[in-house]
Structure formats: structure tokens, C-alpha cells
Coordinates of N, CA and C in Angstrom, one line a residue:
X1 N 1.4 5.9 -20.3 CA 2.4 5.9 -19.3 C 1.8 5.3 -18.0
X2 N 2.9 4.9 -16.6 CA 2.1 4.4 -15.8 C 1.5 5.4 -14.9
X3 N 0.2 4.7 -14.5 CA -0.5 5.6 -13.6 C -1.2 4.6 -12.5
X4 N -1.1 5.3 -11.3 CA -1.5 4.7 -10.5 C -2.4 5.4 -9.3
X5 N -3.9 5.3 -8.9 CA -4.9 6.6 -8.4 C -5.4 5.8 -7.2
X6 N -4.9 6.0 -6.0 CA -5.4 5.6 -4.4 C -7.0 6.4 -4.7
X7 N -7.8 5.4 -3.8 CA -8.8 6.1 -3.0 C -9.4 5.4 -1.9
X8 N -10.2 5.3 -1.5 CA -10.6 5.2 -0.3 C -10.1 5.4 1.5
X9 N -9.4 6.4 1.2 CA -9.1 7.3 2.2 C -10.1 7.7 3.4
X10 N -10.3 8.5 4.7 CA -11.2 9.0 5.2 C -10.7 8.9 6.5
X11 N -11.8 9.6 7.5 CA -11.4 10.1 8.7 C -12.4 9.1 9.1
X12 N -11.7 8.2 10.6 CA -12.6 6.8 11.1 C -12.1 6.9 12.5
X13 N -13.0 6.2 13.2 CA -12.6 6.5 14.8 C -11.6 5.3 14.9
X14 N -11.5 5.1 15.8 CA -10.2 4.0 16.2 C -10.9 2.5 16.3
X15 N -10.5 1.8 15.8 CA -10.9 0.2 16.1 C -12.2 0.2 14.4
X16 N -11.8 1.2 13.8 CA -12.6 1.2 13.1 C -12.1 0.6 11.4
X17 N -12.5 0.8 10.1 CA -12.0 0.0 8.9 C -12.6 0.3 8.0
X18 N -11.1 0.8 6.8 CA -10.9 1.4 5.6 C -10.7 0.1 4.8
X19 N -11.0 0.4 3.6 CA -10.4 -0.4 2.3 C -9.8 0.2 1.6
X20 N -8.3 0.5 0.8 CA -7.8 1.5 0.3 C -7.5 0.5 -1.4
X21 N -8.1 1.6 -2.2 CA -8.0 0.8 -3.8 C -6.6 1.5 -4.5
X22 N -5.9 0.9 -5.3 CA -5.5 1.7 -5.9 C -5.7 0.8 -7.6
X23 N -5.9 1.9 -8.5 CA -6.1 1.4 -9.7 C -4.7 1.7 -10.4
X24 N -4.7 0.6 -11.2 CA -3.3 0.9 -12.4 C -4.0 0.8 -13.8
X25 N -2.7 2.0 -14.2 CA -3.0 1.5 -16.0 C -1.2 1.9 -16.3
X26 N -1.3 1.7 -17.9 CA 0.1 1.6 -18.8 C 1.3 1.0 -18.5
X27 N 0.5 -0.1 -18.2 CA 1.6 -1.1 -17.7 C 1.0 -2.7 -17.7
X28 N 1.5 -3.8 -17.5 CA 1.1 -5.5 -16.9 C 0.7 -5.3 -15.8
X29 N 0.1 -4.8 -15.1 CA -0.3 -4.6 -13.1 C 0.6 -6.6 -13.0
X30 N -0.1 -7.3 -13.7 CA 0.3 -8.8 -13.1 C 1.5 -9.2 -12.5
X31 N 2.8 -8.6 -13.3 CA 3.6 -9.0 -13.5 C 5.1 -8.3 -12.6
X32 N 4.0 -7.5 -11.4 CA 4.6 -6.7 -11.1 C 4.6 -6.8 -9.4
X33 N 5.5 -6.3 -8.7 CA 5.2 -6.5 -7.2 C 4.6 -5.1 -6.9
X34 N 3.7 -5.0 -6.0 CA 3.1 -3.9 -5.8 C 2.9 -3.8 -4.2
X35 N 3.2 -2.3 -3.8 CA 3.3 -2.1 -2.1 C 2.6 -1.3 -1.9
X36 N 2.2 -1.1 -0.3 CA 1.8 0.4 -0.2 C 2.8 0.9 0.8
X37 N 2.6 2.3 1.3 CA 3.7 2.9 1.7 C 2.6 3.6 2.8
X38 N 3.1 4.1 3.8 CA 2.5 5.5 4.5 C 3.4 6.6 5.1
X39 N 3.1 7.6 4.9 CA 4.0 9.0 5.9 C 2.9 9.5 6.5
X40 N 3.4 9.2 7.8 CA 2.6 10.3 9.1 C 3.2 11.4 9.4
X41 N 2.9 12.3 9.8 CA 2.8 14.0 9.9 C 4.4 13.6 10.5
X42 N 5.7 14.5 10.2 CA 6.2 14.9 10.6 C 7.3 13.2 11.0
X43 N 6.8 11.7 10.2 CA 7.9 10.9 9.9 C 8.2 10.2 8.8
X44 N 8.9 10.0 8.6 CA 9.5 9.7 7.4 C 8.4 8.3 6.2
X45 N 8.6 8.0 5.2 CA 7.9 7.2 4.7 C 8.4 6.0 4.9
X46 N 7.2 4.9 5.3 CA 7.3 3.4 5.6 C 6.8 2.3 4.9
X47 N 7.5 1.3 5.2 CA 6.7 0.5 3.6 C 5.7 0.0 4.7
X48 N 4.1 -0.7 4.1 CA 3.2 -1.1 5.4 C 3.2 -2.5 4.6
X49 N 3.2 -2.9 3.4 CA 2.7 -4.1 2.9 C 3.1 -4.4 1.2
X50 N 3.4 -5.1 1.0 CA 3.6 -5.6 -1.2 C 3.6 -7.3 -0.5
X51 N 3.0 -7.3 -2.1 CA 2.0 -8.7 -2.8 C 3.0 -8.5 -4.5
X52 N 3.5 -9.7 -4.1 CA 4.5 -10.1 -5.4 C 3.8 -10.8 -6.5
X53 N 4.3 -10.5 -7.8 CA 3.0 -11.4 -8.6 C 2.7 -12.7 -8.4
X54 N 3.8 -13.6 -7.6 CA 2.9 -14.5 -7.6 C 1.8 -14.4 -6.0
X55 N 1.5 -13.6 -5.4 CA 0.7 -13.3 -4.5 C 1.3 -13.5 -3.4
X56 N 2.7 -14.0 -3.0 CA 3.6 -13.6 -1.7 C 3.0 -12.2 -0.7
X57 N 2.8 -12.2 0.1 CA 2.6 -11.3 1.0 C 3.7 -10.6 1.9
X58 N 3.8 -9.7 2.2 CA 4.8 -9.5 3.7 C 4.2 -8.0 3.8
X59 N 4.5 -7.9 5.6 CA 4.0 -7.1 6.0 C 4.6 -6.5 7.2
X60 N 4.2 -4.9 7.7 CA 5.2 -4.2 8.7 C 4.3 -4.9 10.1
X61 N 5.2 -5.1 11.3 CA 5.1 -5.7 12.1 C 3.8 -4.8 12.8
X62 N 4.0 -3.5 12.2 CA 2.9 -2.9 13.1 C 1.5 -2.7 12.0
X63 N 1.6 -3.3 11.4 CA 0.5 -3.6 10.6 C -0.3 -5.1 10.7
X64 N 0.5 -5.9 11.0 CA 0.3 -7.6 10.8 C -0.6 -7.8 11.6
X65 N -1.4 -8.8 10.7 CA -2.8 -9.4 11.9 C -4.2 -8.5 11.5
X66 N -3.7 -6.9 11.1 CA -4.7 -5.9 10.9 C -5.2 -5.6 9.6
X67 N -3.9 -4.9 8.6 CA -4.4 -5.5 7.6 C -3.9 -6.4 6.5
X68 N -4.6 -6.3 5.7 CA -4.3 -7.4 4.4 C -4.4 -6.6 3.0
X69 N -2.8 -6.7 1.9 CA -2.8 -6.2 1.2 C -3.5 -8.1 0.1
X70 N -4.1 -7.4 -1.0 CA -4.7 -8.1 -2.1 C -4.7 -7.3 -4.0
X71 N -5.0 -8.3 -4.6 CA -4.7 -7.5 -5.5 C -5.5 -8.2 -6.8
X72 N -6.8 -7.5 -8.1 CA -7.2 -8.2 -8.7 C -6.5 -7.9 -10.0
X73 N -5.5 -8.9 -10.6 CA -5.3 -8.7 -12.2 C -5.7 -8.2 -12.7
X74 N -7.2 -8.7 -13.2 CA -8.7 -8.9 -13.9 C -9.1 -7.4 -13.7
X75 N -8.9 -6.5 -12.6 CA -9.2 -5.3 -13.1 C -8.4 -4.4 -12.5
X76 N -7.1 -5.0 -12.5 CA -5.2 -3.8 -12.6 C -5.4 -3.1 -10.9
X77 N -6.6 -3.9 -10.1 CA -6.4 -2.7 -8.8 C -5.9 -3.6 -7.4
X78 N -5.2 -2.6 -7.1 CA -4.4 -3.4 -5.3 C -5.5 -2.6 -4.5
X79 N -5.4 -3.7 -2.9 CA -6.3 -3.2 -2.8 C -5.4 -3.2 -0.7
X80 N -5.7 -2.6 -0.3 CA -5.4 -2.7 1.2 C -6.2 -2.7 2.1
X81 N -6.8 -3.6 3.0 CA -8.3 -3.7 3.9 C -7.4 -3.3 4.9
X82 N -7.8 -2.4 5.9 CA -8.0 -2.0 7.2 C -8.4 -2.3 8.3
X83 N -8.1 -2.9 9.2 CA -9.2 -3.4 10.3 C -8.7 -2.7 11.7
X84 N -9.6 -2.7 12.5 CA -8.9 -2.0 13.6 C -8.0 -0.9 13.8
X85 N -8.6 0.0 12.9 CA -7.3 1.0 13.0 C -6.9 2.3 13.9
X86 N -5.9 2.6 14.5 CA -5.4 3.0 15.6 C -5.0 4.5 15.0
X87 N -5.0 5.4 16.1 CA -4.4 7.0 15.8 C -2.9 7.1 15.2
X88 N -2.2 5.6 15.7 CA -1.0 5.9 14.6 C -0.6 5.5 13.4
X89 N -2.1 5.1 13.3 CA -1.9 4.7 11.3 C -2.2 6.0 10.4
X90 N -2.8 7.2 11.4 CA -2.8 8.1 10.5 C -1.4 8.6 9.2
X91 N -1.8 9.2 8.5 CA -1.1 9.2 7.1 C -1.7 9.3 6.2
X92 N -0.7 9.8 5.3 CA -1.1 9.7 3.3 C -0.6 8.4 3.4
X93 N -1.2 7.6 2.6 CA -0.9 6.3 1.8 C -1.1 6.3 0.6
X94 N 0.1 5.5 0.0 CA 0.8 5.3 -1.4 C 0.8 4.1 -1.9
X95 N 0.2 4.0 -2.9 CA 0.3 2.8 -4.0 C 1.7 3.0 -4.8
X96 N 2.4 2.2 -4.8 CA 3.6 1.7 -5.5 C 3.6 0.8 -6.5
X97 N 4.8 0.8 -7.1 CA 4.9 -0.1 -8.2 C 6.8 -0.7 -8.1
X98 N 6.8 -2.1 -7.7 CA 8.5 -2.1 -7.2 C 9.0 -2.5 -8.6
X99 N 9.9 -2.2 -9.4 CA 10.4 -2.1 -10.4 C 11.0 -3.6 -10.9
X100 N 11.3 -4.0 -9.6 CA 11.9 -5.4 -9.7 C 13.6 -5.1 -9.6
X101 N 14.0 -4.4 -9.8 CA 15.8 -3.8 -9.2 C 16.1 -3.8 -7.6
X102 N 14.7 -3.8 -6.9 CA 14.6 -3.8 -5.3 C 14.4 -5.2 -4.5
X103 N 14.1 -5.3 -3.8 CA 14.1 -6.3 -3.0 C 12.1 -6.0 -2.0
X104 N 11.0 -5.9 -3.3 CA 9.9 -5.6 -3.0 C 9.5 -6.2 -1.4
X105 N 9.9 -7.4 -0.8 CA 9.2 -8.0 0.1 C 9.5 -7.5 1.4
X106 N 11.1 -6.9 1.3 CA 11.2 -5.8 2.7 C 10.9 -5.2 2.8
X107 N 9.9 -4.5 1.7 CA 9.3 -3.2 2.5 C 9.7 -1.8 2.1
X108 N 11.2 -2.1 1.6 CA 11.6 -1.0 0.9 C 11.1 0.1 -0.2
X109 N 12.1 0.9 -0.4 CA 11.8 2.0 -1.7 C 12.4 1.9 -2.8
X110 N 13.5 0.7 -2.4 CA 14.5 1.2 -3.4 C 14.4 1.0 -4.9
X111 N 13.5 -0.1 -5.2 CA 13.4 -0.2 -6.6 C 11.9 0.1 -7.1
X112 N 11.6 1.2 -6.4 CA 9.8 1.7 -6.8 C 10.3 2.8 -7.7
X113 N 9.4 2.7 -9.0 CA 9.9 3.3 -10.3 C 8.6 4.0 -10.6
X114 N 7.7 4.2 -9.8 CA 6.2 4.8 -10.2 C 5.4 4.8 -8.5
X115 N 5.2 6.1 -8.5 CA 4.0 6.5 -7.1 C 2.9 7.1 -7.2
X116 N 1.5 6.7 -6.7 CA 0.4 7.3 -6.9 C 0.6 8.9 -6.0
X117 N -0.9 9.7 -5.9 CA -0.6 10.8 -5.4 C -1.0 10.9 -3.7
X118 N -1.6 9.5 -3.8 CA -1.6 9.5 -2.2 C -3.7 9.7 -1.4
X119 N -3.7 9.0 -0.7 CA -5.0 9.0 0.1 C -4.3 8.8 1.6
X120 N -5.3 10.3 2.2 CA -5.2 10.3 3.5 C -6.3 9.9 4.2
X121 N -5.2 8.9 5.3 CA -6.0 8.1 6.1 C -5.8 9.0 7.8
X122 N -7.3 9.6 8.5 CA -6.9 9.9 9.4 C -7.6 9.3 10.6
X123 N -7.1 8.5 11.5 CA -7.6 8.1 12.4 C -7.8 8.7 14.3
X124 N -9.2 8.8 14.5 CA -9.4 9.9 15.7 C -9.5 8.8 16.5
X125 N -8.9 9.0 18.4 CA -9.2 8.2 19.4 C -10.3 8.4 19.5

């Protein structure tokens, strides 16, 4: 079945930088658009970034410039670098899988058919 397992999570001061992996199995990872997502305490969930199979990028405006979603076939894992990161990036973040029924490059939910369990990122001033 599919499975998909975030980690590299953790508590970092501000201006500081995460790499967040997520691994896949029971499935093509290639063939697939893959996002991440984040929910901060108390708002709703946001798409931050997906990398289309053929490596198309797009990204939330409050993310751009900072980080960079990437992704290796060769061993099924997405990966999201962090740079600079600010107290309102705190959140769980989510590894996705967009089904292809959606419109992966907005950012959306709508056609995400599989979600990891999430890595919390907490960022202190």
C-alpha cells in the first residue's frame, strides 16, 4: 500500500535551516506530483510547495526564495530544504502524494489521495 514517512523535523531558532525527507513506498514515486503541506497551531492547512514528475516546481509566496522542494526517483524520497526560517513557519508538515484528479501546481488538496503522518517544525525568535 502507499506509504509515505516525513522526518527531519526539529526546534531551530529563526534565520536558521531544516531539511525535511519524506520517503515513499507502494507506489511509482516518479510518476507522480508530490507536495508538502503545513498546519500551524490553530490555522488551517496550506500547500507550501509540489515538484511535478517532470520536476516543475511552484511555490507559496511566503515560502519563495527560502525554500526548495526536490525530489530523488532513484531512492522514492521528496525532499524540502529550509533556509531562513521564521516563527511563522512553525507547523506539522506533510508529505503528499497529488493523485493527478487535482491541479498539483496550485498548491491545493484537492486531488491528494495519500498523506504522511507529519514532522513538526518549530521555529523560536
Amino acid at each position: 500500500q502507499v506509504q509515505l514517512a516525513e522526518s527531519g523535523g526539529g526546534s531551530v531558532q529563526a534565520g536558521g535551516t531544516l531539511r525535511l525527507s519524506c520517503a515513499a513506498s507502494g507506489y511509482t514515486f516518479s510518476i507522480y506530483c508530490m507536495m508538502w503541506f503545513r498546519q500551524a497551531p490553530g490555522k488551517e492547512r496550506e500547500g507550501v510547495a509540489a515538484i511535478d514528475s517532470d520536476g516543475t516546481t511552484r511555490y507559496a509566496d511566503s515560502v519563495k526564495g527560502r525554500f526548495t522542494i526536490s525530489k530523488d526517483n532513484a531512492k522514492n524520497t521528496l525532499y524540502l530544504q529550509m533556509n531562513n526560517l521564521q516563527p511563522e513557519d512553525t507547523g506539522m508538515y506533510y508529505c503528499a502524494r497529488e493523485s493527478g484528479l487535482g491541479d498539483c501546481l496550485r498548491l491545493g488538496d484537492y486531488g491528494v489521495d495519500a498523506w504522511g503522518e507529519g514532522t513538526l517544525v518549530t521555529i523560536s525568535s
